[in-house]
Short mmCIF file of N, CA and C and ligand atoms in Angstrom, two decimals:
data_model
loop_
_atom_site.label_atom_id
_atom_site.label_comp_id
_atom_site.label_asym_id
_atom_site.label_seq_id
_atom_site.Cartn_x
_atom_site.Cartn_y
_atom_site.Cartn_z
N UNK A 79 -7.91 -18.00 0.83
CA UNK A 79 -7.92 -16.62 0.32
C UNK A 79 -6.63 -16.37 -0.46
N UNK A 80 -7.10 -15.84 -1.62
CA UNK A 80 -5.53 -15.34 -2.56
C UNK A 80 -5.25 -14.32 -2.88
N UNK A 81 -4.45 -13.78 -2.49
CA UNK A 81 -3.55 -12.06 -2.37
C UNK A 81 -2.90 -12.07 -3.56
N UNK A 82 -3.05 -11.40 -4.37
CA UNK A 82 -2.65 -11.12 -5.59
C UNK A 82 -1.30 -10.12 -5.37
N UNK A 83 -0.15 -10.33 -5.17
CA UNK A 83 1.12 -9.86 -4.81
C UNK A 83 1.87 -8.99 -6.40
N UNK A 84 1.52 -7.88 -6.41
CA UNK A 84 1.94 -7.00 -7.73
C UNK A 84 3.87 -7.22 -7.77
N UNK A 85 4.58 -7.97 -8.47
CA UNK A 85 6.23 -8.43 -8.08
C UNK A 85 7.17 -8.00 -9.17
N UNK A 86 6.44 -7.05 -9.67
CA UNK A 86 7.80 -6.63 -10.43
C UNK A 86 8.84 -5.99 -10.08
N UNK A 87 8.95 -5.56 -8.79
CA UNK A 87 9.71 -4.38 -8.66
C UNK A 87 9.60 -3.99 -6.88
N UNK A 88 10.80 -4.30 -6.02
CA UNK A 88 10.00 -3.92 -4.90
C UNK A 88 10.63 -4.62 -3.69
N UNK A 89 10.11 -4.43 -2.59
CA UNK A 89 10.21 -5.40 -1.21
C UNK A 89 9.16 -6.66 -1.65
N UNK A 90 9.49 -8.05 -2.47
CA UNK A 90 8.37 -8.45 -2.44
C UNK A 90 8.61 -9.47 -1.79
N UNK A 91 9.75 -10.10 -1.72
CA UNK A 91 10.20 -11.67 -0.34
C UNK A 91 9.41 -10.54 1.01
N UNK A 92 9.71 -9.67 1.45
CA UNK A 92 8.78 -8.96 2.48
C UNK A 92 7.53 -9.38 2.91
N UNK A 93 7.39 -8.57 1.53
CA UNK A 93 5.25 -8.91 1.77
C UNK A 93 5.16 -10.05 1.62
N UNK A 94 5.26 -10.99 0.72
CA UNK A 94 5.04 -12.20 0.47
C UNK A 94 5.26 -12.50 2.03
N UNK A 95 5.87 -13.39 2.66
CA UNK A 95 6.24 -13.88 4.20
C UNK A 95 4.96 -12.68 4.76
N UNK A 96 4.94 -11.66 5.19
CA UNK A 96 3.72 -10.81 5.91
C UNK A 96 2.45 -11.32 5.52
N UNK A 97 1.96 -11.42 4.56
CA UNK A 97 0.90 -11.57 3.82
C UNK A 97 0.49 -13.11 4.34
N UNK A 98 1.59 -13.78 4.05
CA UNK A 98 1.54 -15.59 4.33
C UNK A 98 1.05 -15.48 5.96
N UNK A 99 2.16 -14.92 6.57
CA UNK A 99 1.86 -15.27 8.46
C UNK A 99 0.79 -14.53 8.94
N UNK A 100 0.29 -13.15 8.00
CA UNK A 100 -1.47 -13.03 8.16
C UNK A 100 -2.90 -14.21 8.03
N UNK A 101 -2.15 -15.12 7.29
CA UNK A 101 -2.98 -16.09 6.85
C UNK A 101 -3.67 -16.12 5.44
N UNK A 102 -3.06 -15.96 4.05
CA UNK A 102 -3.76 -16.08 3.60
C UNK A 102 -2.35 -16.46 2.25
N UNK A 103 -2.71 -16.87 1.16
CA UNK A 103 -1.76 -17.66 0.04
C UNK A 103 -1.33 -16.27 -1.01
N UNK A 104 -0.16 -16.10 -1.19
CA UNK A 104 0.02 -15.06 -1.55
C UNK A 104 0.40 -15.68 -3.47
N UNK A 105 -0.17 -14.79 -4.62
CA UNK A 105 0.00 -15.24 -5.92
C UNK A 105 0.93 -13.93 -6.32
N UNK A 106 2.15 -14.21 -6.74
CA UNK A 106 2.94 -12.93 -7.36
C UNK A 106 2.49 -12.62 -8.88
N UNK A 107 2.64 -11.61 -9.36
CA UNK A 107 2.06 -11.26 -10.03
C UNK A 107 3.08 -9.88 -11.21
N UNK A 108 3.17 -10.73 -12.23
CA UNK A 108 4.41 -10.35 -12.88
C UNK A 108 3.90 -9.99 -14.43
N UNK A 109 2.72 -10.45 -14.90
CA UNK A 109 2.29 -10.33 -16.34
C UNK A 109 0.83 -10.39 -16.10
N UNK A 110 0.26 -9.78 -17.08
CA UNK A 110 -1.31 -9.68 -16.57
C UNK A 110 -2.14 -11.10 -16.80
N UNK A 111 -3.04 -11.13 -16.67
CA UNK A 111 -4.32 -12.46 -16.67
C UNK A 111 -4.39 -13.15 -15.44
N UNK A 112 -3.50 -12.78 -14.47
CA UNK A 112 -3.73 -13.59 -13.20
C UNK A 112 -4.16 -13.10 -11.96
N UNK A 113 -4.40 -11.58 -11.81
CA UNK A 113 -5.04 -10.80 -10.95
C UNK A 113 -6.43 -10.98 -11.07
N UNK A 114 -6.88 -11.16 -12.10
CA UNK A 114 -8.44 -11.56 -11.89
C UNK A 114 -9.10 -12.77 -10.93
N UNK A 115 -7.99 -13.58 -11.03
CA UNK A 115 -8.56 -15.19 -10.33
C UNK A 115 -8.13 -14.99 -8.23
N UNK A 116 -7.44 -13.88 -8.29
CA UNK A 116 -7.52 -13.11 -6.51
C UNK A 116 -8.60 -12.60 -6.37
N UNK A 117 -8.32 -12.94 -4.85
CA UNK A 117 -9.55 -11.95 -3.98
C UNK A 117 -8.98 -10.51 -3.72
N UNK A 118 -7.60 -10.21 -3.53
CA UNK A 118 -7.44 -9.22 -3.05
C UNK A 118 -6.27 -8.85 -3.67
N UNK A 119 -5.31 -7.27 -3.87
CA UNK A 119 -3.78 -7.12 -4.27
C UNK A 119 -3.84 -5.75 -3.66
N UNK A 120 -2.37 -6.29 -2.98
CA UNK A 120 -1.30 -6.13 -2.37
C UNK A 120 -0.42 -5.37 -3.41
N UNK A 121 -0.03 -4.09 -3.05
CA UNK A 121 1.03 -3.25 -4.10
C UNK A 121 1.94 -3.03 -3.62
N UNK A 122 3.42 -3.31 -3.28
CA UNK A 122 4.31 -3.15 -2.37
C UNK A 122 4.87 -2.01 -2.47
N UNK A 123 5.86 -1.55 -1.63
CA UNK A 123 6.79 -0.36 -1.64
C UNK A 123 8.21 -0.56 -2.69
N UNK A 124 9.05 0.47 -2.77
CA UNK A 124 9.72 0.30 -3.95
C UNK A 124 9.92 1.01 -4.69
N UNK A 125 9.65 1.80 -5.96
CA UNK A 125 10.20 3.43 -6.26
C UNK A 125 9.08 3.16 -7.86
N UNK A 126 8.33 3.96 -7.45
CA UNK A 126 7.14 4.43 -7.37
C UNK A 126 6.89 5.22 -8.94
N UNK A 127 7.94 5.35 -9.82
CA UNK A 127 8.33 5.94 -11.38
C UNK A 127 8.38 4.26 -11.63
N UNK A 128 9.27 3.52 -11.29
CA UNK A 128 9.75 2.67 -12.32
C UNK A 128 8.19 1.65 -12.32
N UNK A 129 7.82 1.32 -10.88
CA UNK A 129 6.86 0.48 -10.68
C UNK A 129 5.76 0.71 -11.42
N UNK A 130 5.57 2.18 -11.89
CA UNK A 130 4.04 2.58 -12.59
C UNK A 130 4.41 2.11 -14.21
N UNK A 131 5.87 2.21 -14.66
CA UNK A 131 6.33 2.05 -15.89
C UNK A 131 6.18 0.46 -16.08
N UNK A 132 6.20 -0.37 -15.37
CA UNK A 132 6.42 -2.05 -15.50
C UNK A 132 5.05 -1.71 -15.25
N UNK A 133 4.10 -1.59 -14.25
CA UNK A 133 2.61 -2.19 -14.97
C UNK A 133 1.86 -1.76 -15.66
N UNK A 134 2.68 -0.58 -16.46
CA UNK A 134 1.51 -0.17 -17.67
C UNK A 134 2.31 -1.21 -18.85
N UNK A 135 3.43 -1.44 -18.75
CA UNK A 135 4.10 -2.32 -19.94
C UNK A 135 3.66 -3.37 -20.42
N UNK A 136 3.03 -3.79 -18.73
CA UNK A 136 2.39 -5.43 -18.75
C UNK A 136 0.84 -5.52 -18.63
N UNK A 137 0.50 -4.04 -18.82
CA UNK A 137 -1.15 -4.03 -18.82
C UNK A 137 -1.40 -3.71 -17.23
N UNK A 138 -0.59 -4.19 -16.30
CA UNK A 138 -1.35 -4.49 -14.92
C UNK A 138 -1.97 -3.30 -14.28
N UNK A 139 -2.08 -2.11 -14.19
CA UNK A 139 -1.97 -1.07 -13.87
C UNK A 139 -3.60 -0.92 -14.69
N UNK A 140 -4.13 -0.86 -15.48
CA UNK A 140 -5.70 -1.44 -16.15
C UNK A 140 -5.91 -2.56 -15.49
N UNK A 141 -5.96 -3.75 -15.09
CA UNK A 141 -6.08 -4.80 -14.31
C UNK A 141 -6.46 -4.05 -12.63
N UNK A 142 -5.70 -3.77 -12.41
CA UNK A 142 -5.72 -2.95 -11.18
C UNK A 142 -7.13 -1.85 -10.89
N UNK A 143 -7.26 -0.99 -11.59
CA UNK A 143 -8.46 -0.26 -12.19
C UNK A 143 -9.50 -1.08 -12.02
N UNK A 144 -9.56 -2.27 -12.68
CA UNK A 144 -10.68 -2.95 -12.90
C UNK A 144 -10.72 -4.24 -11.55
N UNK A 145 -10.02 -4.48 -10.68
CA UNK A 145 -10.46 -4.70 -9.63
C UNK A 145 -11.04 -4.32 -8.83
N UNK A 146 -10.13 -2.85 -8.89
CA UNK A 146 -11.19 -2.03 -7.63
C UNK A 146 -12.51 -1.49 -8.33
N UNK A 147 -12.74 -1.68 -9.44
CA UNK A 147 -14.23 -1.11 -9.90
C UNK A 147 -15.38 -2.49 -10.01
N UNK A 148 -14.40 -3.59 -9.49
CA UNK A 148 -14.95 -4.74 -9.36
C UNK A 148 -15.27 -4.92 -7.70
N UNK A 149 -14.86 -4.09 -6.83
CA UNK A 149 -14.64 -4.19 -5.69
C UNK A 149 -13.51 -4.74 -4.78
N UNK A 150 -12.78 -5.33 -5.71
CA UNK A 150 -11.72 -6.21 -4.66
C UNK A 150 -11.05 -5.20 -3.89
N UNK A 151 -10.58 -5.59 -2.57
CA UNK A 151 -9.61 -4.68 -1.65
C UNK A 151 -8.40 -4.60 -2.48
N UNK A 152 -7.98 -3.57 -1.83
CA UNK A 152 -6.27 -3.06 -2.50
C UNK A 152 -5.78 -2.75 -1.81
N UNK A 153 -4.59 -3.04 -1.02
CA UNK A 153 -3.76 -2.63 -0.28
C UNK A 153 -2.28 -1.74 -0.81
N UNK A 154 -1.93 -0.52 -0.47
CA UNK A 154 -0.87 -0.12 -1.02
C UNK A 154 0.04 0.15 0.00
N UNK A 155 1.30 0.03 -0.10
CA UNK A 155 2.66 -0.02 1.24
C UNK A 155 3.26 1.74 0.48
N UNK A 156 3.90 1.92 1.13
CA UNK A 156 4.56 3.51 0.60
C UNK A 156 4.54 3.73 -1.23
N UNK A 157 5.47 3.26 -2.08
CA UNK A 157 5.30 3.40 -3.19
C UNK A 157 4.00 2.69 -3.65
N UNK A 158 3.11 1.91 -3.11
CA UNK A 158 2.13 1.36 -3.53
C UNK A 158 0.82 2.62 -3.19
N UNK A 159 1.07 3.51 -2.02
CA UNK A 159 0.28 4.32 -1.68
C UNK A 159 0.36 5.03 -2.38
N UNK A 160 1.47 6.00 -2.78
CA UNK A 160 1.55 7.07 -4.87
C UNK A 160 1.16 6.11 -5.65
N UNK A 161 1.02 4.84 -6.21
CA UNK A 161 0.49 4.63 -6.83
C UNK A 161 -1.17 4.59 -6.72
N UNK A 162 -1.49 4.13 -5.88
CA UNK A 162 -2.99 4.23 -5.48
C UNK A 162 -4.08 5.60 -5.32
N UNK A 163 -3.08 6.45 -4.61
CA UNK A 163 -3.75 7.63 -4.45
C UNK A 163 -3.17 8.69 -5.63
N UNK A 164 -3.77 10.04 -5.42
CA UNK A 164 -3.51 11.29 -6.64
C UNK A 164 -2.39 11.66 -6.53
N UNK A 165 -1.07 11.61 -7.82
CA UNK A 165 0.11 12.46 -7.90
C UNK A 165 0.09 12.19 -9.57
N UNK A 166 0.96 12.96 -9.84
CA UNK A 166 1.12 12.79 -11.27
C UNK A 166 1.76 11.10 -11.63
N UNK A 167 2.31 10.81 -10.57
CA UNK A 167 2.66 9.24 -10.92
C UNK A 167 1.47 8.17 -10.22
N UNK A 168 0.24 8.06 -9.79
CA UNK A 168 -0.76 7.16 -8.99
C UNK A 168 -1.41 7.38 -10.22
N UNK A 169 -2.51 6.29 -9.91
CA UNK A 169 -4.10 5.80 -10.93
C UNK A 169 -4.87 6.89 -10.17
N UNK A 170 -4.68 7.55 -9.11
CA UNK A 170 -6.30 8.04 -8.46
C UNK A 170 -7.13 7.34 -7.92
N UNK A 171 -7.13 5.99 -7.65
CA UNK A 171 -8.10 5.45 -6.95
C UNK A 171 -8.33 5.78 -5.79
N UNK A 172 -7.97 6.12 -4.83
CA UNK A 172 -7.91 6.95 -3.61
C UNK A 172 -8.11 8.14 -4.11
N UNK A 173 -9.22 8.81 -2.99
CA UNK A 173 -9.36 10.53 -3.43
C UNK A 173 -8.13 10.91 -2.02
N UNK A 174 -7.19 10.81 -2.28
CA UNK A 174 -6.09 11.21 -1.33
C UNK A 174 -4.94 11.87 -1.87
N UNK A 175 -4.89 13.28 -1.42
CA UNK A 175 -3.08 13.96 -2.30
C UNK A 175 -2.05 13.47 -1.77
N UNK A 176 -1.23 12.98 -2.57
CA UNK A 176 0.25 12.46 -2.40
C UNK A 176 1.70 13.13 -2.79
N UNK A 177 2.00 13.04 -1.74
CA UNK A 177 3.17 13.94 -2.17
C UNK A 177 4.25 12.69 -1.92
N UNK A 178 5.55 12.51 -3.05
CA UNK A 178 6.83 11.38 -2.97
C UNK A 178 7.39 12.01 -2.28
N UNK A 179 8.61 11.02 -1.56
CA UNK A 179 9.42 11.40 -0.91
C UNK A 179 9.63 12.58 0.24
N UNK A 180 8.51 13.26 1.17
CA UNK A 180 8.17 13.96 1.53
C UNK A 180 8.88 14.30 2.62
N UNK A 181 9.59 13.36 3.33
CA UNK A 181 10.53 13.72 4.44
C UNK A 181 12.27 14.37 4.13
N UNK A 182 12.62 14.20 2.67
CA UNK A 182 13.72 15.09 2.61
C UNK A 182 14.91 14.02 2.96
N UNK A 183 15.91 14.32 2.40
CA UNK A 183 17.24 13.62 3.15
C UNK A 183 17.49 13.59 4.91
N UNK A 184 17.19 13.94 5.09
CA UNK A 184 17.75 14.41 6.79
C UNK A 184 16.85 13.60 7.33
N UNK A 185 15.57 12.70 6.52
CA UNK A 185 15.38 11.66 7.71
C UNK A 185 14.71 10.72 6.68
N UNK A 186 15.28 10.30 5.83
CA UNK A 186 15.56 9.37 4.69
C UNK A 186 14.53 8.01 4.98
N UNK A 187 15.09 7.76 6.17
CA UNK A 187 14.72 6.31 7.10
C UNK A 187 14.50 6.70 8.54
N UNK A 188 13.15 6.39 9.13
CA UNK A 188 13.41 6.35 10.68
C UNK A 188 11.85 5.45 11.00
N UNK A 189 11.79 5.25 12.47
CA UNK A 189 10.42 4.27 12.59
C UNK A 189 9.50 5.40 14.10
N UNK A 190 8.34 5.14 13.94
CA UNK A 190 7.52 5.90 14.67
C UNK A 190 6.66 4.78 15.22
N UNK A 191 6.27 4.89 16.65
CA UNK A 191 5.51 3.81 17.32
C UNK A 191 4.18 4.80 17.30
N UNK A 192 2.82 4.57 16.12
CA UNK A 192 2.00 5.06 15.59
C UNK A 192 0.83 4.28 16.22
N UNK A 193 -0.36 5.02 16.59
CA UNK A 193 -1.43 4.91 17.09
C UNK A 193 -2.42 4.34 15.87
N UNK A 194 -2.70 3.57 16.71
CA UNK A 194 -3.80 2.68 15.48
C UNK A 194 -5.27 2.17 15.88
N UNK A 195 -5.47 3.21 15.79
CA UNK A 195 -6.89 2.56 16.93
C UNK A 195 -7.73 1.50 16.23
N UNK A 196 -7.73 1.56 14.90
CA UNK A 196 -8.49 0.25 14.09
C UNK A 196 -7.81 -1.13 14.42
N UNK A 197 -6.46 -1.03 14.86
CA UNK A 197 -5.72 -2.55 15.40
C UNK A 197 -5.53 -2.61 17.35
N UNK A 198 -6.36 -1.30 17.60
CA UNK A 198 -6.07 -2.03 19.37
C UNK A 198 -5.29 -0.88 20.00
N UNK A 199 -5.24 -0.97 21.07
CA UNK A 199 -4.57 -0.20 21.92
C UNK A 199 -2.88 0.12 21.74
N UNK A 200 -2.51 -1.36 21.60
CA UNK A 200 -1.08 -1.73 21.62
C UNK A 200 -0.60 -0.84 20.02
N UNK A 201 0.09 -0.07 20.26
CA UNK A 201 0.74 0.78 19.23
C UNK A 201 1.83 0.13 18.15
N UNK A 202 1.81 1.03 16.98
CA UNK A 202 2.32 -0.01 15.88
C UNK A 202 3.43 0.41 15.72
N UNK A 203 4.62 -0.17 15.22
CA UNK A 203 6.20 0.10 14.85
C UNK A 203 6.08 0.21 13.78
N UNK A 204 5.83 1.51 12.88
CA UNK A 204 6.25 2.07 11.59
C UNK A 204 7.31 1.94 11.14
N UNK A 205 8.11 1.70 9.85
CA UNK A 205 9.10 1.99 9.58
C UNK A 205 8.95 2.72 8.27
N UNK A 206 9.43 3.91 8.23
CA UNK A 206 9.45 4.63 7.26
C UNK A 206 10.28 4.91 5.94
N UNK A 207 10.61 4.77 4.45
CA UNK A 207 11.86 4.44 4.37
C UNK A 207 11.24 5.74 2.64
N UNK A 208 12.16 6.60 2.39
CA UNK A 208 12.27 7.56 1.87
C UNK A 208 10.39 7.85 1.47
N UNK A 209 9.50 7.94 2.25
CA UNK A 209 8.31 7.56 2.68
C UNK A 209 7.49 9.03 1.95
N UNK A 210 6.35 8.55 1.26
CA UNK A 210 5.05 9.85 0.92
C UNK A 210 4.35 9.87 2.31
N UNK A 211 3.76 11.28 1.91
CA UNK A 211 2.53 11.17 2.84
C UNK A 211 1.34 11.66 2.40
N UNK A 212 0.22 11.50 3.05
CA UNK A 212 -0.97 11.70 2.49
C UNK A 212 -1.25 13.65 2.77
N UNK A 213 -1.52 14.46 2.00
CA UNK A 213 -1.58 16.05 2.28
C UNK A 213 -2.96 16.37 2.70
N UNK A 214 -4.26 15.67 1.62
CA UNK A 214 -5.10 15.88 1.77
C UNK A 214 -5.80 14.24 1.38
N UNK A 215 -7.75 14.63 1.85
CA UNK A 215 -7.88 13.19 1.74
C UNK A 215 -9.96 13.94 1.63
N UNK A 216 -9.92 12.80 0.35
CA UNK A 216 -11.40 13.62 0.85
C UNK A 216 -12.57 13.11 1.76
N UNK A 217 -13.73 13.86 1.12
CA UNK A 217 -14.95 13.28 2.70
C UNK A 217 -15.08 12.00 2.69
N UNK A 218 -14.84 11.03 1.63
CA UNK A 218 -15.59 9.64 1.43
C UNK A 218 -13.76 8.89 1.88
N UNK A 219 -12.64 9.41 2.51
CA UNK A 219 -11.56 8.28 2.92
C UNK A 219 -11.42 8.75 4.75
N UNK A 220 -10.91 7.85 5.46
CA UNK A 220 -11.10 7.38 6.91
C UNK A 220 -9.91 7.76 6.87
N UNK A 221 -9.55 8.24 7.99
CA UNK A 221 -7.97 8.42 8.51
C UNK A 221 -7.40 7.61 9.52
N UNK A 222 -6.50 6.49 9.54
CA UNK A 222 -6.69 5.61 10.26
C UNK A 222 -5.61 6.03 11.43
N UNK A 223 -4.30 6.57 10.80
CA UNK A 223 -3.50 7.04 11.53
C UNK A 223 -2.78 8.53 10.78
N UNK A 224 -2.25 9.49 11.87
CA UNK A 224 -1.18 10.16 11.13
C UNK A 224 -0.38 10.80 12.51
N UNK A 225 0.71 11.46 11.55
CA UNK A 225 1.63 12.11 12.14
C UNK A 225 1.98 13.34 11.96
N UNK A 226 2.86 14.11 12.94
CA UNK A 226 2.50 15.72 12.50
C UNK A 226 2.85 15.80 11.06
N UNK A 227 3.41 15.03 10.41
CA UNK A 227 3.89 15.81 8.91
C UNK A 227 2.54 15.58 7.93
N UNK A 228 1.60 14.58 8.27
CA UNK A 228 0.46 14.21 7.71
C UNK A 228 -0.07 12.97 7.52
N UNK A 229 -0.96 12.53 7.17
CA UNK A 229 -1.78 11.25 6.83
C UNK A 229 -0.44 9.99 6.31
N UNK A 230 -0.24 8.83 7.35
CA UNK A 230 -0.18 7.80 7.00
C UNK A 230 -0.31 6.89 6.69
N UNK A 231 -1.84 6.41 7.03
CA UNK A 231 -2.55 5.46 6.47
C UNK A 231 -4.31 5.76 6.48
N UNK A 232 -4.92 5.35 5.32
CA UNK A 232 -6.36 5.57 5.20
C UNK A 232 -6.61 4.53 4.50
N UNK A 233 -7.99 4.74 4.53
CA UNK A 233 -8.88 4.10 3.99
C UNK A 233 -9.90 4.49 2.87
N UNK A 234 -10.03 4.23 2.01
CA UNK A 234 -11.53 4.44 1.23
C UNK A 234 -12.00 3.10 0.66
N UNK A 235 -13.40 2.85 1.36
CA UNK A 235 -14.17 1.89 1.08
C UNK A 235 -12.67 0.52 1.19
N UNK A 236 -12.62 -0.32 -0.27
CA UNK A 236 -12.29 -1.37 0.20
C UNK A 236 -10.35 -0.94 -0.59
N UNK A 237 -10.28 0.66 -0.70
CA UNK A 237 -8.70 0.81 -0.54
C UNK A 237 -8.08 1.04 0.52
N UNK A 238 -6.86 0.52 1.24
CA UNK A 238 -6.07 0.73 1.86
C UNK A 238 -5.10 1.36 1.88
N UNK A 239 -4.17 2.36 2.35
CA UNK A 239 -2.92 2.59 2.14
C UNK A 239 -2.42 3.11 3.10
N UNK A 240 -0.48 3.04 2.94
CA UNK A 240 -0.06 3.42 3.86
C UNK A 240 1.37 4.08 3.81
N UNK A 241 1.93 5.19 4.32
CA UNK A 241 3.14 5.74 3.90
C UNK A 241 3.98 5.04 4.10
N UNK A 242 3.77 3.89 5.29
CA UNK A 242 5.03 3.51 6.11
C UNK A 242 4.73 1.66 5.18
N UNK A 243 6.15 1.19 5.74
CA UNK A 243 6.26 -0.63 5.32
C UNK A 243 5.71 -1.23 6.38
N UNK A 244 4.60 -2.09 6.47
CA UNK A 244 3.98 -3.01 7.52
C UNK A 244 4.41 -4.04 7.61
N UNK A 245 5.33 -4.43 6.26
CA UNK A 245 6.33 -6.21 6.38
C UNK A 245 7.28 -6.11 6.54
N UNK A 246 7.62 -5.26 7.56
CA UNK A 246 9.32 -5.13 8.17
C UNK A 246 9.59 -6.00 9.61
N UNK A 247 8.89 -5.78 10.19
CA UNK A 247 8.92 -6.03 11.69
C UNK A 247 8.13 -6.75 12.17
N UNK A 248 7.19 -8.09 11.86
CA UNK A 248 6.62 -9.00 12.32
C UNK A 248 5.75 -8.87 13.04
N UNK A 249 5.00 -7.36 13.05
CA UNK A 249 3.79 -7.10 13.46
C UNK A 249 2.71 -7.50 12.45
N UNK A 250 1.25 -8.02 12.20
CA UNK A 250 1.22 -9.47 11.35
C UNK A 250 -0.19 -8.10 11.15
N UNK A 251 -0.80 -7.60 12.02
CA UNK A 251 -1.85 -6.67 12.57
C UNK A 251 -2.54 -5.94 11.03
N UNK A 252 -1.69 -5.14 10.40
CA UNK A 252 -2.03 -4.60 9.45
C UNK A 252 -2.78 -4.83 8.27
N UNK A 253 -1.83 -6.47 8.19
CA UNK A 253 -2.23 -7.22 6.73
C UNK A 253 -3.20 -8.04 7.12
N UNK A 254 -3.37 -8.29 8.81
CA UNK A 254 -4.89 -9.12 9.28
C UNK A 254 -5.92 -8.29 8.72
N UNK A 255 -5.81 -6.59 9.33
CA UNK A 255 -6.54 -6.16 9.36
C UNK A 255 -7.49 -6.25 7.24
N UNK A 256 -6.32 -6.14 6.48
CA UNK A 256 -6.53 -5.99 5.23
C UNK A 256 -7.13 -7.50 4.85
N UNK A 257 -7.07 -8.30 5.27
CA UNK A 257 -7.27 -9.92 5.15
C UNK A 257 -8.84 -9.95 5.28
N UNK A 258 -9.02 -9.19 6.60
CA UNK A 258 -10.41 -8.83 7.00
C UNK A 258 -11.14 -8.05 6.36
N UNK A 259 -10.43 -6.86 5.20
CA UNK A 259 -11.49 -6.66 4.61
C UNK A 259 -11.85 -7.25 3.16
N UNK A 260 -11.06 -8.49 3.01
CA UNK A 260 -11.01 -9.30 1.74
C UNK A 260 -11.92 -10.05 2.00
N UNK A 261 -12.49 -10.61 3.52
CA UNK A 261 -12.84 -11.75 3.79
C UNK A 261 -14.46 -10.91 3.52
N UNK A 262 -14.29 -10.00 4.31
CA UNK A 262 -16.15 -8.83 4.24
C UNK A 262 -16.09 -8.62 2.44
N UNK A 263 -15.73 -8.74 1.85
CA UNK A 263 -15.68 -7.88 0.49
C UNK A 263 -16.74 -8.64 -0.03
N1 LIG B 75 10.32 6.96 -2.55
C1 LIG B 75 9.67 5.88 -3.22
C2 LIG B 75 8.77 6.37 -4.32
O1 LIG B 75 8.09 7.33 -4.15
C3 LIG B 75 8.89 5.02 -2.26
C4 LIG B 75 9.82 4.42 -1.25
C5 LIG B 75 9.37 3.10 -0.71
O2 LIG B 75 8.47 2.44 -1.23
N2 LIG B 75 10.03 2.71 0.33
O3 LIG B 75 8.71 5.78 -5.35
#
């Protein structure tokens, strides 16, 4: 299986290693023509203006579009989630409102042990790091987890996303779970 790793810009030694110890070959992805030959992409976290500016430069951001209208899964990590879902800086592929940076200075960075019932009982170690969140989400996306400030991670059909970083802390769970829906796709 090949994870199409979006690397211009970002935590991408992160995901890359997460993505790998999920099990599956991770392809970085820096100029367009090579997202087509993946099964799946991976949009990492990272700052969420510059990242939308490098893949419209390089086309990828149309590439992207045309996966998911091809069906492939998409996974998005915090800045990958504004890009995925609705703000003036995302494509819209997610019918989900996004608001950047939503927690404010006063808690910049912190981690939440978040309920995940799609990965099991055993609760997940969030780490949050100048983090969006989801405001609203419509009838056709799943809410997989949230917190009182709002939606951290959902689903629609074969998009993923999530406010928080899942390749911080060697919980492998998340990107299985996303592996799994590359493997159903
Ligand atoms: N604040 C960043 C943005 O909205 C996202 C931060 C991150 O990916 N850790 O672009």
């Amino acid at each position: 299986m090949k994870i199409a790793l979006i690397a211009l810009q970002g935590d991408i030694a992160e995901h890359k290693q997460a993505i790998e110890a999920a099990g599956a070959s991770v392809i970085p992805v820096k100029h367009r023509g090579i997202l087509d030959g993946c099964d799946g992409v991976v949009i990492p976290g990272g700052e969420s203006t510059t990242f939308m500016r490098l893949m419209k430069r390089e086309g990828i951001d149309q590439e992207i579009i045309e996966a998911n209208e091809a069906g492939k899964p998409i996974f998005g990590t915090c800045a990958g989630l504004v890009i995925v879902g609705r703000s003036e800086y995302g494509l819209g592929l997610m019918d989900a409102d996004v608001v950047r940076n939503a927690f404010g200075r006063q808690r910049d960075s912190f981690e939440v042990m978040l309920k995940i019932p799609v990965l099991g009982s055993a609760p997940f170690k969030a780490v949050f790091i100048r983090a969006p969140i989801i405001e609203r989400v419509g009838p056709g996306v799943e809410v997989l987890a949230k917190i009182k400030e709002g939606i951290v991670l959902a689903r629609e059909k074969n998009i993923l996303a999530s406010a928080f970083h899942p390749e911080l802390l060697g919980d492998a769970r998340l990107f299985e779970y996303f592996l799994r829906m590359v493997e159903d796709a």
